[in-house]
Coordinates of C-alpha atoms and ligand atoms in Angstrom, one line a residue:
M1403 CA 11.8 -9.3 -91.3
N1404 CA 11.9 -11.8 -88.5
P1405 CA 8.9 -14.0 -87.9
L1406 CA 7.4 -13.5 -84.4
K1407 CA 5.7 -16.4 -82.9
H1408 CA 6.2 -16.0 -79.2
V1409 CA 6.5 -12.9 -76.9
A1410 CA 7.3 -13.3 -73.2
I1411 CA 6.9 -10.4 -70.9
I1412 CA 8.1 -9.6 -67.3
M1413 CA 5.4 -7.3 -66.2
D1414 CA 7.3 -5.3 -63.7
G1415 CA 6.7 -1.9 -62.1
N1416 CA 3.1 -2.2 -60.8
G1417 CA 4.1 -1.4 -57.2
R1418 CA 6.1 1.7 -58.0
W1419 CA 3.4 3.0 -60.3
G1420 CA 0.7 2.5 -57.7
K1421 CA 2.8 4.1 -54.9
K1422 CA 3.6 7.1 -57.1
Y1423 CA 0.2 7.9 -58.5
K1424 CA -2.3 6.4 -56.0
N1425 CA -0.2 6.0 -52.9
S1426 CA -0.9 2.3 -52.9
R1427 CA 1.2 -0.5 -54.4
N1428 CA -2.0 -2.6 -54.8
A1429 CA -3.6 0.1 -56.9
G1430 CA -0.7 -0.4 -59.2
H1431 CA -1.5 -4.1 -59.5
K1432 CA -5.0 -3.3 -60.3
A1433 CA -4.0 -0.8 -63.0
G1434 CA -1.6 -3.4 -64.4
L1435 CA -4.5 -5.6 -65.4
N1436 CA -5.7 -3.0 -67.9
T1437 CA -2.3 -3.2 -69.6
V1438 CA -2.7 -7.0 -69.7
E1439 CA -5.9 -6.6 -71.6
K1440 CA -4.5 -4.1 -74.0
I1441 CA -1.5 -6.2 -74.7
I1442 CA -3.6 -9.3 -75.3
R1443 CA -5.6 -7.4 -77.9
E1444 CA -2.5 -6.1 -79.6
T1445 CA -0.9 -9.6 -79.6
I1446 CA -3.9 -10.9 -81.5
K1447 CA -3.8 -8.0 -83.9
N1448 CA -0.1 -8.8 -84.6
R1449 CA -1.0 -12.5 -85.2
I1450 CA 1.4 -13.7 -82.6
S1451 CA 0.6 -17.3 -81.5
F1452 CA 2.1 -17.4 -78.0
L1453 CA 2.2 -14.8 -75.2
T1454 CA 3.8 -15.6 -71.9
L1455 CA 3.2 -13.3 -69.0
F1456 CA 5.2 -13.4 -65.7
A1457 CA 2.7 -12.6 -63.0
F1458 CA 4.1 -14.2 -59.8
S1459 CA 7.5 -15.7 -59.2
T1460 CA 8.6 -18.4 -56.7
E1461 CA 10.4 -15.5 -54.9
N1462 CA 7.4 -13.3 -54.7
W1463 CA 6.2 -15.2 -51.6
K1464 CA 8.7 -13.1 -49.7
R1465 CA 6.3 -10.1 -50.0
P1466 CA 3.9 -9.0 -47.3
K1467 CA 1.0 -11.3 -46.9
K1468 CA -1.4 -8.5 -47.6
E1469 CA 0.0 -7.8 -51.0
I1470 CA 0.1 -11.5 -51.9
N1471 CA -3.6 -11.9 -50.9
Y1472 CA -4.5 -8.8 -52.9
L1473 CA -2.7 -10.2 -56.0
F1474 CA -4.4 -13.6 -55.9
N1475 CA -7.8 -12.0 -55.3
L1476 CA -7.3 -9.8 -58.3
L1477 CA -6.4 -12.8 -60.4
E1478 CA -9.3 -14.8 -59.2
N1479 CA -11.8 -12.0 -60.0
F1480 CA -10.1 -11.4 -63.4
L1481 CA -10.5 -15.1 -64.3
V1482 CA -14.1 -15.3 -63.1
D1483 CA -15.0 -12.2 -65.1
K1484 CA -13.0 -12.8 -68.3
I1485 CA -12.6 -16.5 -68.9
E1486 CA -15.8 -16.8 -71.0
D1487 CA -14.7 -13.8 -73.1
L1488 CA -11.2 -15.3 -73.6
H1489 CA -12.7 -18.6 -74.6
K1490 CA -15.0 -16.8 -77.1
Q1491 CA -12.0 -15.2 -78.6
N1492 CA -10.5 -18.6 -79.2
I1493 CA -7.7 -18.1 -76.6
K1494 CA -6.1 -21.0 -74.9
L1495 CA -4.9 -20.4 -71.3
K1496 CA -2.0 -22.4 -69.8
I1497 CA -0.5 -22.0 -66.4
L1498 CA 3.3 -22.3 -65.9
G1499 CA 4.5 -22.8 -62.4
S1500 CA 3.3 -25.0 -59.5
K1501 CA -0.3 -24.7 -58.7
R1502 CA 0.0 -24.5 -54.9
F1503 CA -2.8 -22.1 -54.2
S1504 CA -6.1 -22.2 -52.3
P1505 CA -8.3 -25.1 -53.5
K1506 CA -10.7 -22.5 -54.9
L1507 CA -8.0 -20.8 -57.1
N1508 CA -6.5 -24.2 -58.1
N1509 CA -9.9 -25.3 -59.3
L1510 CA -10.5 -22.1 -61.2
L1511 CA -7.1 -22.4 -62.9
N1512 CA -7.6 -26.0 -63.8
N1513 CA -11.1 -25.4 -65.1
S1514 CA -9.9 -22.4 -67.1
E1515 CA -7.2 -24.4 -68.7
K1516 CA -9.5 -27.3 -69.5
K1517 CA -12.2 -25.1 -70.9
T1518 CA -9.9 -23.4 -73.3
S1519 CA -7.5 -26.3 -74.1
K1520 CA -8.7 -26.7 -77.7
N1521 CA -8.5 -23.0 -78.7
T1522 CA -6.2 -22.1 -81.4
K1523 CA -6.0 -18.3 -82.0
L1524 CA -3.5 -17.4 -79.2
Q1525 CA -2.0 -19.3 -76.3
I1526 CA -1.5 -17.3 -73.2
N1527 CA 1.0 -18.9 -70.8
L1528 CA 0.5 -17.3 -67.3
A1529 CA 3.5 -17.8 -65.2
L1530 CA 2.3 -18.1 -61.6
N1531 CA 4.4 -19.3 -58.7
Y1532 CA 7.0 -19.9 -61.5
G1533 CA 10.7 -20.0 -61.1
S1534 CA 13.1 -21.2 -63.9
K1535 CA 15.5 -22.8 -61.5
L1536 CA 12.8 -24.9 -59.9
E1537 CA 11.5 -25.8 -63.3
L1538 CA 14.9 -27.1 -64.4
I1539 CA 15.5 -29.1 -61.2
E1540 CA 12.1 -30.7 -61.6
A1541 CA 12.8 -31.6 -65.2
F1542 CA 16.1 -33.2 -64.3
K1543 CA 14.5 -35.2 -61.5
K1544 CA 11.8 -36.4 -63.9
M1545 CA 14.4 -37.4 -66.4
N1546 CA 16.4 -39.2 -63.8
R1547 CA 13.4 -41.2 -62.6
K1548 CA 12.5 -42.2 -66.2
K1549 CA 16.2 -42.8 -67.0
T1550 CA 15.9 -40.4 -69.9
T1551 CA 19.1 -39.6 -71.8
I1552 CA 20.2 -36.1 -71.0
S1553 CA 20.1 -34.0 -74.2
E1554 CA 18.9 -30.5 -75.1
K1555 CA 15.9 -31.9 -76.8
N1556 CA 14.9 -34.2 -73.9
L1557 CA 15.4 -31.4 -71.4
S1558 CA 13.1 -29.1 -73.4
L1559 CA 10.5 -31.9 -73.5
N1560 CA 10.6 -32.2 -69.8
L1561 CA 10.1 -28.5 -69.0
Q1562 CA 6.7 -27.0 -68.4
T1563 CA 7.1 -25.2 -71.7
K1564 CA 7.2 -28.4 -73.7
N1565 CA 5.4 -27.9 -77.0
I1566 CA 5.8 -24.2 -76.7
P1567 CA 8.5 -22.6 -79.1
D1568 CA 11.1 -20.6 -77.3
P1569 CA 10.3 -16.9 -77.0
D1570 CA 11.5 -14.8 -79.9
L1571 CA 11.2 -11.7 -77.9
L1572 CA 11.4 -11.0 -74.2
I1573 CA 10.2 -7.6 -72.8
R1574 CA 10.8 -6.5 -69.3
T1575 CA 9.1 -3.2 -68.3
G1576 CA 9.9 -1.3 -65.1
D1577 CA 13.3 0.1 -65.8
T1578 CA 15.2 -2.9 -64.4
K1579 CA 17.7 -5.0 -66.3
R1580 CA 17.5 -8.4 -64.9
L1581 CA 15.8 -11.7 -65.5
S1582 CA 14.5 -12.6 -62.0
N1583 CA 14.5 -16.3 -62.6
F1584 CA 12.3 -16.3 -65.7
L1585 CA 12.6 -18.8 -68.5
L1586 CA 16.4 -19.0 -68.2
W1587 CA 16.8 -22.0 -70.6
Q1588 CA 14.2 -20.9 -73.1
I1589 CA 15.5 -17.4 -73.7
A1590 CA 19.0 -18.6 -74.7
Y1591 CA 18.5 -16.9 -78.1
S1592 CA 15.6 -14.4 -77.5
E1593 CA 15.9 -10.8 -78.3
I1594 CA 15.6 -8.9 -75.1
F1595 CA 14.1 -5.4 -74.6
F1596 CA 14.3 -3.6 -71.3
E1597 CA 11.6 -0.9 -71.2
K1598 CA 11.8 2.1 -68.9
K1599 CA 8.0 2.5 -68.5
L1600 CA 6.3 0.9 -65.5
W1601 CA 3.9 -1.9 -66.5
P1602 CA 0.6 0.1 -65.9
A1603 CA 2.0 2.9 -68.1
F1604 CA 3.1 0.6 -70.9
N1605 CA 0.7 0.7 -74.0
E1606 CA 0.0 -0.5 -77.5
K1607 CA 2.3 2.1 -79.0
D1608 CA 5.2 1.0 -76.9
Y1609 CA 4.5 -2.7 -77.7
N1610 CA 4.3 -2.1 -81.4
R1611 CA 7.5 0.0 -81.4
I1612 CA 9.4 -2.9 -79.8
I1613 CA 7.8 -5.4 -82.2
R1614 CA 8.9 -3.2 -85.1
E1615 CA 12.4 -3.0 -83.8
Y1616 CA 12.5 -6.7 -83.1
K1617 CA 11.5 -7.5 -86.7
N1618 CA 14.5 -5.6 -88.1
I1619 CA 17.2 -7.2 -85.9
K1620 CA 19.7 -9.5 -87.6
R1621 CA 19.3 -12.7 -85.7
N1622 CA 22.4 -14.8 -86.1
F1623 CA 22.0 -17.9 -84.0
G1624 CA 25.8 -18.2 -84.1
K1625 CA 26.0 -17.9 -87.9
I1626 CA 27.2 -14.7 -89.7
Ligands
IPE2978 C1 5.4 -6.8 -60.9 O1 5.3 -5.5 -60.3 C2 4.2 -7.6 -60.5 C3 4.6 -8.7 -59.5 C4 5.8 -9.1 -59.2 C5 3.5 -9.4 -58.9 P1 6.0 -5.2 -58.9 O2 5.0 -5.5 -57.8 O3 7.3 -6.0 -58.8 O4 6.3 -3.7 -59.0 P2 7.6 -2.9 -58.5 O5 8.7 -3.5 -59.2 O6 7.6 -3.1 -57.0 O7 7.3 -1.5 -58.9
IPE2979 C1 9.7 -10.2 -61.5 O1 9.5 -9.0 -60.9 C2 8.5 -11.1 -61.3 C3 7.3 -10.7 -62.0 C4 7.1 -9.6 -62.8 C5 6.1 -11.5 -61.7 P1 10.0 -8.8 -59.4 O2 9.7 -7.4 -59.1 O3 9.6 -9.8 -58.5 O4 11.6 -8.9 -59.6 P2 12.8 -8.5 -58.7 O5 12.5 -9.1 -57.3 O6 12.8 -7.0 -58.6 O7 14.0 -9.0 -59.3
MG2980 MG1 9.2 -5.5 -59.3

């Protein structure tokens, strides 16, 4: 049975779900939050230490302003409502990506990270305004400035995911088989599951089925 320390998820399909069932993409984003809560609970039950959630990519700024505003409002309200509860559950929140949001949201994100920084049960990495290519470029620039030797280890240490083990398992919901600029370096050896269901329809049962399947895969890492 493979150990499972880190699950990363590309939470895709909110817009299509919302459009189909509520005639509104934004309703899909709202419904997607319920799935987030379900999956956090199930991640704890499965004693997984790291959960990385892709919530907004560097490319998602190309969407209509109205949708972007709705998404960030949703996130703001979610954090205001839930951070205390997450903290009580001993959950640590870390943001991946550049915090270039409104001063209010930046503050909220910084305070949430600070408040939960010593927690140990589960680390949730929320990828927000995150793009893997940008992360890599910034890491190389930093190494160049500090005259750091280029090596796999040093590159890993200069990424935003430093001190986070690489994902064992990557799940993308929403019936699309692509990576969309997510953790390209870190998933070199991850087991990847593309799931047909749209994110708001994804549930504990689906998650546990994937975890079970993952645990039985023969992971070679180049060996036989
Ligand atoms: C993923 O759902 C959430 C974000 C990118 C913010 P989408 O909004 O991409 O949903 P679809 O893919 O359009 O259905
Ligand atoms: C990936 O989904 C980003 C997130 C889930 C946050 P997208 O819906 O933005 O990906 P593309 O554009 O279809 O590749
Ligand atoms: Mg999408």
